[in-house]
């Protein structure tokens, strides 16, 4: 039975004839309005093959937090001589063109891209988007829907996780594996894939509003897939966390809510301390579901 789908602008186009650009960014945190991009990668794909790539580190104009560096391995010294985003915005826009975008957890990457483009004074057309996270949730039953977990289950190599180009290439491989599975030997068609993700997804850059502060709300945040699912189902998570002194600690927590106050915080019941605790999400190095 076909999944319900709103009318698509893609028509009956074949995936093989469609230009795709896979996007991934690494950032100083989770809020597009308060944090900045520190690395961006783009992969142009035709007929299932990557034909061109673009990648660069980006100087965010602010320190990179310990937690972010622990996750992606990018430190202040690495970006000191890198260009500001405003210096590369034109190149990024040209590379994107009018291609169909592919991301894993698209609101995160597109939220940051949109905010950086707005700061640079560069306008982008509203893109057509495939989100491999949405496709995974709607059609498959992975133990975790994080990009690295999906790749492991599909036996897709992930040599350098949490770097932009490596993650973009992994997303590209995951997307085409999904396309092959969902079309079951038939020629992959865009409409079939649009239906598989629950309908056409058009990202409006105006969704990302400027400003940063306690009352700005959480609408622009795209939380990690494990955290989204844990909040919805009360599942427990195992966190590896960098504290204020730089030490790594491990915690078993039950997430309660996420809020923003300059940084993005998780309020959770900590089973080690037997009490509610506040965790800065940019200091979380790893996040995994507790094994049942």
Coordinates of C-alpha atoms in Angstrom, one line a residue:
X1 CA 0.0 0.0 0.0
X2 CA 1.4 3.4 -1.0
X3 CA 2.1 5.9 1.7
X4 CA -0.1 9.1 1.6
X5 CA 1.6 12.0 -0.2
X6 CA 0.7 15.5 -1.0
X7 CA 0.9 16.6 -4.6
X8 CA 4.6 16.7 -5.5
X9 CA 6.4 19.2 -7.7
X10 CA 8.7 16.5 -8.9
X11 CA 6.3 14.9 -11.3
X12 CA 7.4 11.4 -12.6
X13 CA 11.1 12.3 -12.8
X14 CA 13.6 9.4 -12.4
X15 CA 16.0 9.7 -9.5
X16 CA 18.9 8.9 -11.9
X17 CA 18.1 12.0 -14.0
X18 CA 17.8 14.3 -11.0
X19 CA 20.7 16.5 -9.7
X20 CA 21.1 16.1 -6.0
X21 CA 23.2 18.0 -3.5
X22 CA 23.9 16.4 -0.2
X23 CA 24.5 18.9 2.7
X24 CA 26.1 18.5 6.1
X25 CA 27.4 21.1 8.6
X26 CA 29.4 20.9 11.8
X27 CA 28.5 23.6 14.3
X28 CA 29.4 25.1 17.7
X29 CA 26.0 24.0 19.1
X30 CA 22.4 23.2 18.4
X31 CA 20.8 26.6 17.9
X32 CA 21.0 28.2 14.5
X33 CA 20.4 31.6 16.1
X34 CA 22.9 31.4 18.9
X35 CA 25.6 29.0 17.4
X36 CA 27.6 29.1 14.2
X37 CA 28.8 26.8 11.4
X38 CA 32.4 25.6 11.7
X39 CA 32.5 23.3 8.7
X40 CA 30.3 22.7 5.6
X41 CA 30.4 20.0 3.0
X42 CA 28.3 19.7 -0.2
X43 CA 28.3 16.7 -2.6
X44 CA 26.8 16.9 -6.0
X45 CA 25.3 13.6 -7.2
X46 CA 24.0 12.3 -10.6
X47 CA 22.7 8.8 -11.2
X48 CA 23.9 7.6 -7.8
X49 CA 27.5 8.9 -8.2
X50 CA 29.2 11.7 -6.5
X51 CA 30.6 13.9 -9.3
X52 CA 31.7 17.0 -7.3
X53 CA 32.4 18.0 -3.7
X54 CA 32.9 21.2 -1.8
X55 CA 34.2 21.4 1.8
X56 CA 35.7 24.0 4.0
X57 CA 36.3 24.8 7.6
X58 CA 34.6 28.1 8.7
X59 CA 35.8 30.6 11.3
X60 CA 32.8 31.1 13.5
X61 CA 34.1 34.3 15.1
X62 CA 33.6 32.8 18.5
X63 CA 35.2 30.0 20.6
X64 CA 34.2 26.4 19.9
X65 CA 32.9 24.7 23.0
X66 CA 34.6 21.7 24.6
X67 CA 31.7 19.5 23.9
X68 CA 31.5 20.4 20.2
X69 CA 35.2 19.8 19.8
X70 CA 34.9 16.5 21.5
X71 CA 32.3 15.4 19.0
X72 CA 33.7 16.6 15.7
X73 CA 37.4 17.0 16.5
X74 CA 37.5 20.6 15.3
X75 CA 39.2 23.1 17.6
X76 CA 39.8 26.9 17.7
X77 CA 43.2 26.5 16.2
X78 CA 41.8 24.6 13.2
X79 CA 39.5 27.4 12.2
X80 CA 41.7 30.4 13.1
X81 CA 42.7 31.0 9.5
X82 CA 39.6 29.6 7.9
X83 CA 37.2 32.0 6.0
X84 CA 34.2 33.5 7.6
X85 CA 30.9 32.2 6.3
X86 CA 30.2 35.5 4.5
X87 CA 33.3 34.9 2.4
X88 CA 32.0 31.6 1.1
X89 CA 28.3 32.3 0.9
X90 CA 28.4 33.0 -2.8
X91 CA 30.3 29.8 -3.5
X92 CA 27.8 27.8 -1.5
X93 CA 24.8 29.4 -3.3
X94 CA 26.4 28.7 -6.7
X95 CA 27.1 25.1 -5.8
X96 CA 23.5 24.5 -4.5
X97 CA 21.9 26.0 -7.7
X98 CA 18.4 24.6 -8.0
X99 CA 19.3 21.0 -7.1
X100 CA 17.2 18.8 -4.8
X101 CA 18.8 18.8 -1.4
X102 CA 19.5 15.7 0.7
X103 CA 20.2 15.8 4.4
X104 CA 20.0 13.7 7.5
X105 CA 17.8 15.7 10.0
X106 CA 17.3 18.4 7.5
X107 CA 15.9 21.1 9.8
X108 CA 19.3 21.1 11.6
X109 CA 21.5 21.6 8.5
X110 CA 19.1 23.9 6.7
X111 CA 18.4 25.9 9.8
X112 CA 22.1 26.7 10.2
X113 CA 22.6 27.2 6.4
X114 CA 19.7 29.6 6.3
X115 CA 20.8 31.6 9.3
X116 CA 24.4 31.9 8.0
X117 CA 23.1 33.0 4.6
X118 CA 20.8 35.6 6.3
X119 CA 23.8 37.0 8.2
X120 CA 25.8 37.2 5.0
X121 CA 22.9 39.0 3.2
X122 CA 22.5 36.2 0.6
X123 CA 19.0 35.0 -0.4
X124 CA 18.3 31.4 -1.4
X125 CA 15.2 29.9 -3.1
X126 CA 13.1 27.5 -1.1
X127 CA 14.7 24.1 -1.8
X128 CA 13.1 20.7 -2.4
X129 CA 14.4 18.4 0.2
X130 CA 14.8 14.7 1.0
X131 CA 15.4 14.0 4.7
X132 CA 16.9 10.5 5.3
X133 CA 15.8 10.8 9.0
X134 CA 12.2 11.2 8.0
X135 CA 12.5 8.4 5.5
X136 CA 14.1 6.1 8.1
X137 CA 11.4 6.8 10.7
X138 CA 8.5 6.3 8.3
X139 CA 9.7 3.1 6.6
X140 CA 12.3 1.2 8.7
X141 CA 12.9 0.0 12.2
X142 CA 16.5 0.8 13.1
X143 CA 17.6 0.5 16.7
X144 CA 18.6 4.1 16.5
X145 CA 17.9 6.6 13.7
X146 CA 21.2 8.5 14.0
X147 CA 23.2 8.6 10.8
X148 CA 26.0 6.6 12.2
X149 CA 23.7 3.9 13.7
X150 CA 21.8 3.5 10.4
X151 CA 25.1 3.3 8.5
X152 CA 26.3 0.5 10.8
X153 CA 23.2 -1.5 10.4
X154 CA 23.4 -1.1 6.6
X155 CA 27.1 -2.0 6.7
X156 CA 28.0 1.4 5.1
X157 CA 31.6 2.4 6.1
X158 CA 31.8 5.6 8.2
X159 CA 35.6 6.3 8.4
X160 CA 35.4 9.8 10.0
X161 CA 32.0 10.3 11.7
X162 CA 31.0 13.9 12.7
X163 CA 33.1 15.6 10.0
X164 CA 31.1 17.3 7.4
X165 CA 32.3 15.7 4.2
X166 CA 32.4 12.2 5.7
X167 CA 28.8 12.6 7.0
X168 CA 27.6 14.0 3.6
X169 CA 29.1 11.0 1.8
X170 CA 27.5 8.6 4.4
X171 CA 24.1 10.4 3.9
X172 CA 24.5 10.0 0.1
X173 CA 25.1 6.3 0.5
X174 CA 22.2 5.8 3.0
X175 CA 19.8 7.8 0.7
X176 CA 20.5 5.6 -2.3
X177 CA 20.2 2.4 -0.2
X178 CA 16.8 3.6 0.9
X179 CA 15.8 4.4 -2.7
X180 CA 16.7 0.9 -3.8
X181 CA 14.9 -0.7 -1.0
X182 CA 11.7 1.4 -1.3
X183 CA 11.5 1.0 -5.0
X184 CA 12.2 -2.8 -4.7
X185 CA 14.0 -3.3 -8.0
X186 CA 12.0 -0.9 -10.0
X187 CA 13.5 2.3 -11.4
X188 CA 13.6 4.8 -8.5
X189 CA 11.2 7.6 -9.1
X190 CA 11.1 10.9 -7.2
X191 CA 7.4 10.7 -6.5
X192 CA 7.8 7.3 -4.8
X193 CA 10.5 8.7 -2.5
X194 CA 8.5 11.8 -1.8
X195 CA 5.6 9.6 -0.7
X196 CA 8.0 7.5 1.4
X197 CA 9.0 10.5 3.5
X198 CA 5.4 11.4 4.1
X199 CA 5.0 14.1 1.5
X200 CA 6.9 16.9 -0.2
X201 CA 9.3 18.8 2.1
X202 CA 10.0 22.4 1.2
X203 CA 12.1 24.3 3.7
X204 CA 11.3 28.0 4.1
X205 CA 14.3 30.1 5.1
X206 CA 12.0 32.5 6.9
X207 CA 11.4 29.7 9.4
X208 CA 14.7 30.7 11.0
X209 CA 14.3 34.0 12.8
X210 CA 17.2 36.1 14.0
X211 CA 17.9 36.8 17.7
X212 CA 19.2 34.8 20.6
X213 CA 17.9 34.7 24.1
X214 CA 16.0 33.1 26.8
X215 CA 12.5 33.7 25.3
X216 CA 13.3 33.0 21.7
X217 CA 11.6 29.6 21.8
X218 CA 12.6 26.2 20.5
X219 CA 11.0 26.2 17.1
X220 CA 14.3 26.5 15.3
X221 CA 16.0 23.7 17.1
X222 CA 16.5 20.3 15.4
X223 CA 17.4 18.0 18.2
X224 CA 19.5 14.8 17.8
X225 CA 17.2 11.9 16.7
X226 CA 17.8 9.9 19.9
X227 CA 16.8 12.8 22.1
X228 CA 13.7 13.5 20.1
X229 CA 12.6 9.9 20.4
X230 CA 13.6 9.6 24.1
X231 CA 11.5 12.7 24.9
X232 CA 8.5 11.3 23.1
X233 CA 8.7 7.8 24.6
X234 CA 10.4 8.4 28.0
X235 CA 13.2 6.1 27.0
X236 CA 16.5 6.3 29.0
X237 CA 19.7 7.5 27.4
X238 CA 23.3 6.9 28.2
X239 CA 25.3 10.2 27.8
X240 CA 29.0 10.8 27.7
X241 CA 29.3 14.4 28.9
X242 CA 32.1 16.9 29.2
X243 CA 31.8 18.8 32.4
X244 CA 33.0 22.4 33.1
X245 CA 36.5 21.2 34.0
X246 CA 36.9 19.2 30.7
X247 CA 36.4 15.8 32.3
X248 CA 34.3 13.2 30.6
X249 CA 31.6 11.5 32.7
X250 CA 29.0 8.9 31.8
X251 CA 25.4 9.3 32.9
X252 CA 22.2 7.3 32.5
X253 CA 19.3 9.8 32.3
X254 CA 15.6 10.0 31.5
X255 CA 15.1 13.2 29.4
X256 CA 12.3 15.5 30.7
X257 CA 12.5 18.7 28.6
X258 CA 14.8 20.9 26.5
X259 CA 15.1 24.6 27.0
X260 CA 17.2 27.4 25.7
X261 CA 19.0 30.1 27.8
X262 CA 21.9 31.3 25.8
X263 CA 22.8 27.6 25.3
X264 CA 20.6 24.6 24.7
X265 CA 20.0 22.6 27.9
X266 CA 18.5 19.2 28.6
X267 CA 16.6 18.8 31.9
X268 CA 16.8 15.1 32.8
X269 CA 16.5 12.8 35.7
X270 CA 20.0 11.5 36.4
X271 CA 20.0 7.9 37.7
X272 CA 23.5 8.3 39.1
X273 CA 22.6 11.3 41.2
X274 CA 19.0 10.2 41.8
X275 CA 17.9 13.8 41.0
X276 CA 17.1 16.1 38.2
X277 CA 20.1 17.6 36.5
X278 CA 20.7 20.2 33.7
X279 CA 23.0 19.2 30.9
X280 CA 24.3 21.6 28.2
X281 CA 23.7 19.8 25.0
X282 CA 26.8 21.2 23.3
X283 CA 28.8 19.2 25.9
X284 CA 27.2 15.9 25.1
X285 CA 29.8 13.8 23.2
X286 CA 27.7 10.7 22.7
X287 CA 24.1 9.8 23.2
X288 CA 22.7 6.3 23.0
X289 CA 19.6 4.5 24.1
X290 CA 19.9 2.2 27.1
X291 CA 19.9 -1.4 25.9
X292 CA 16.7 -3.1 26.8

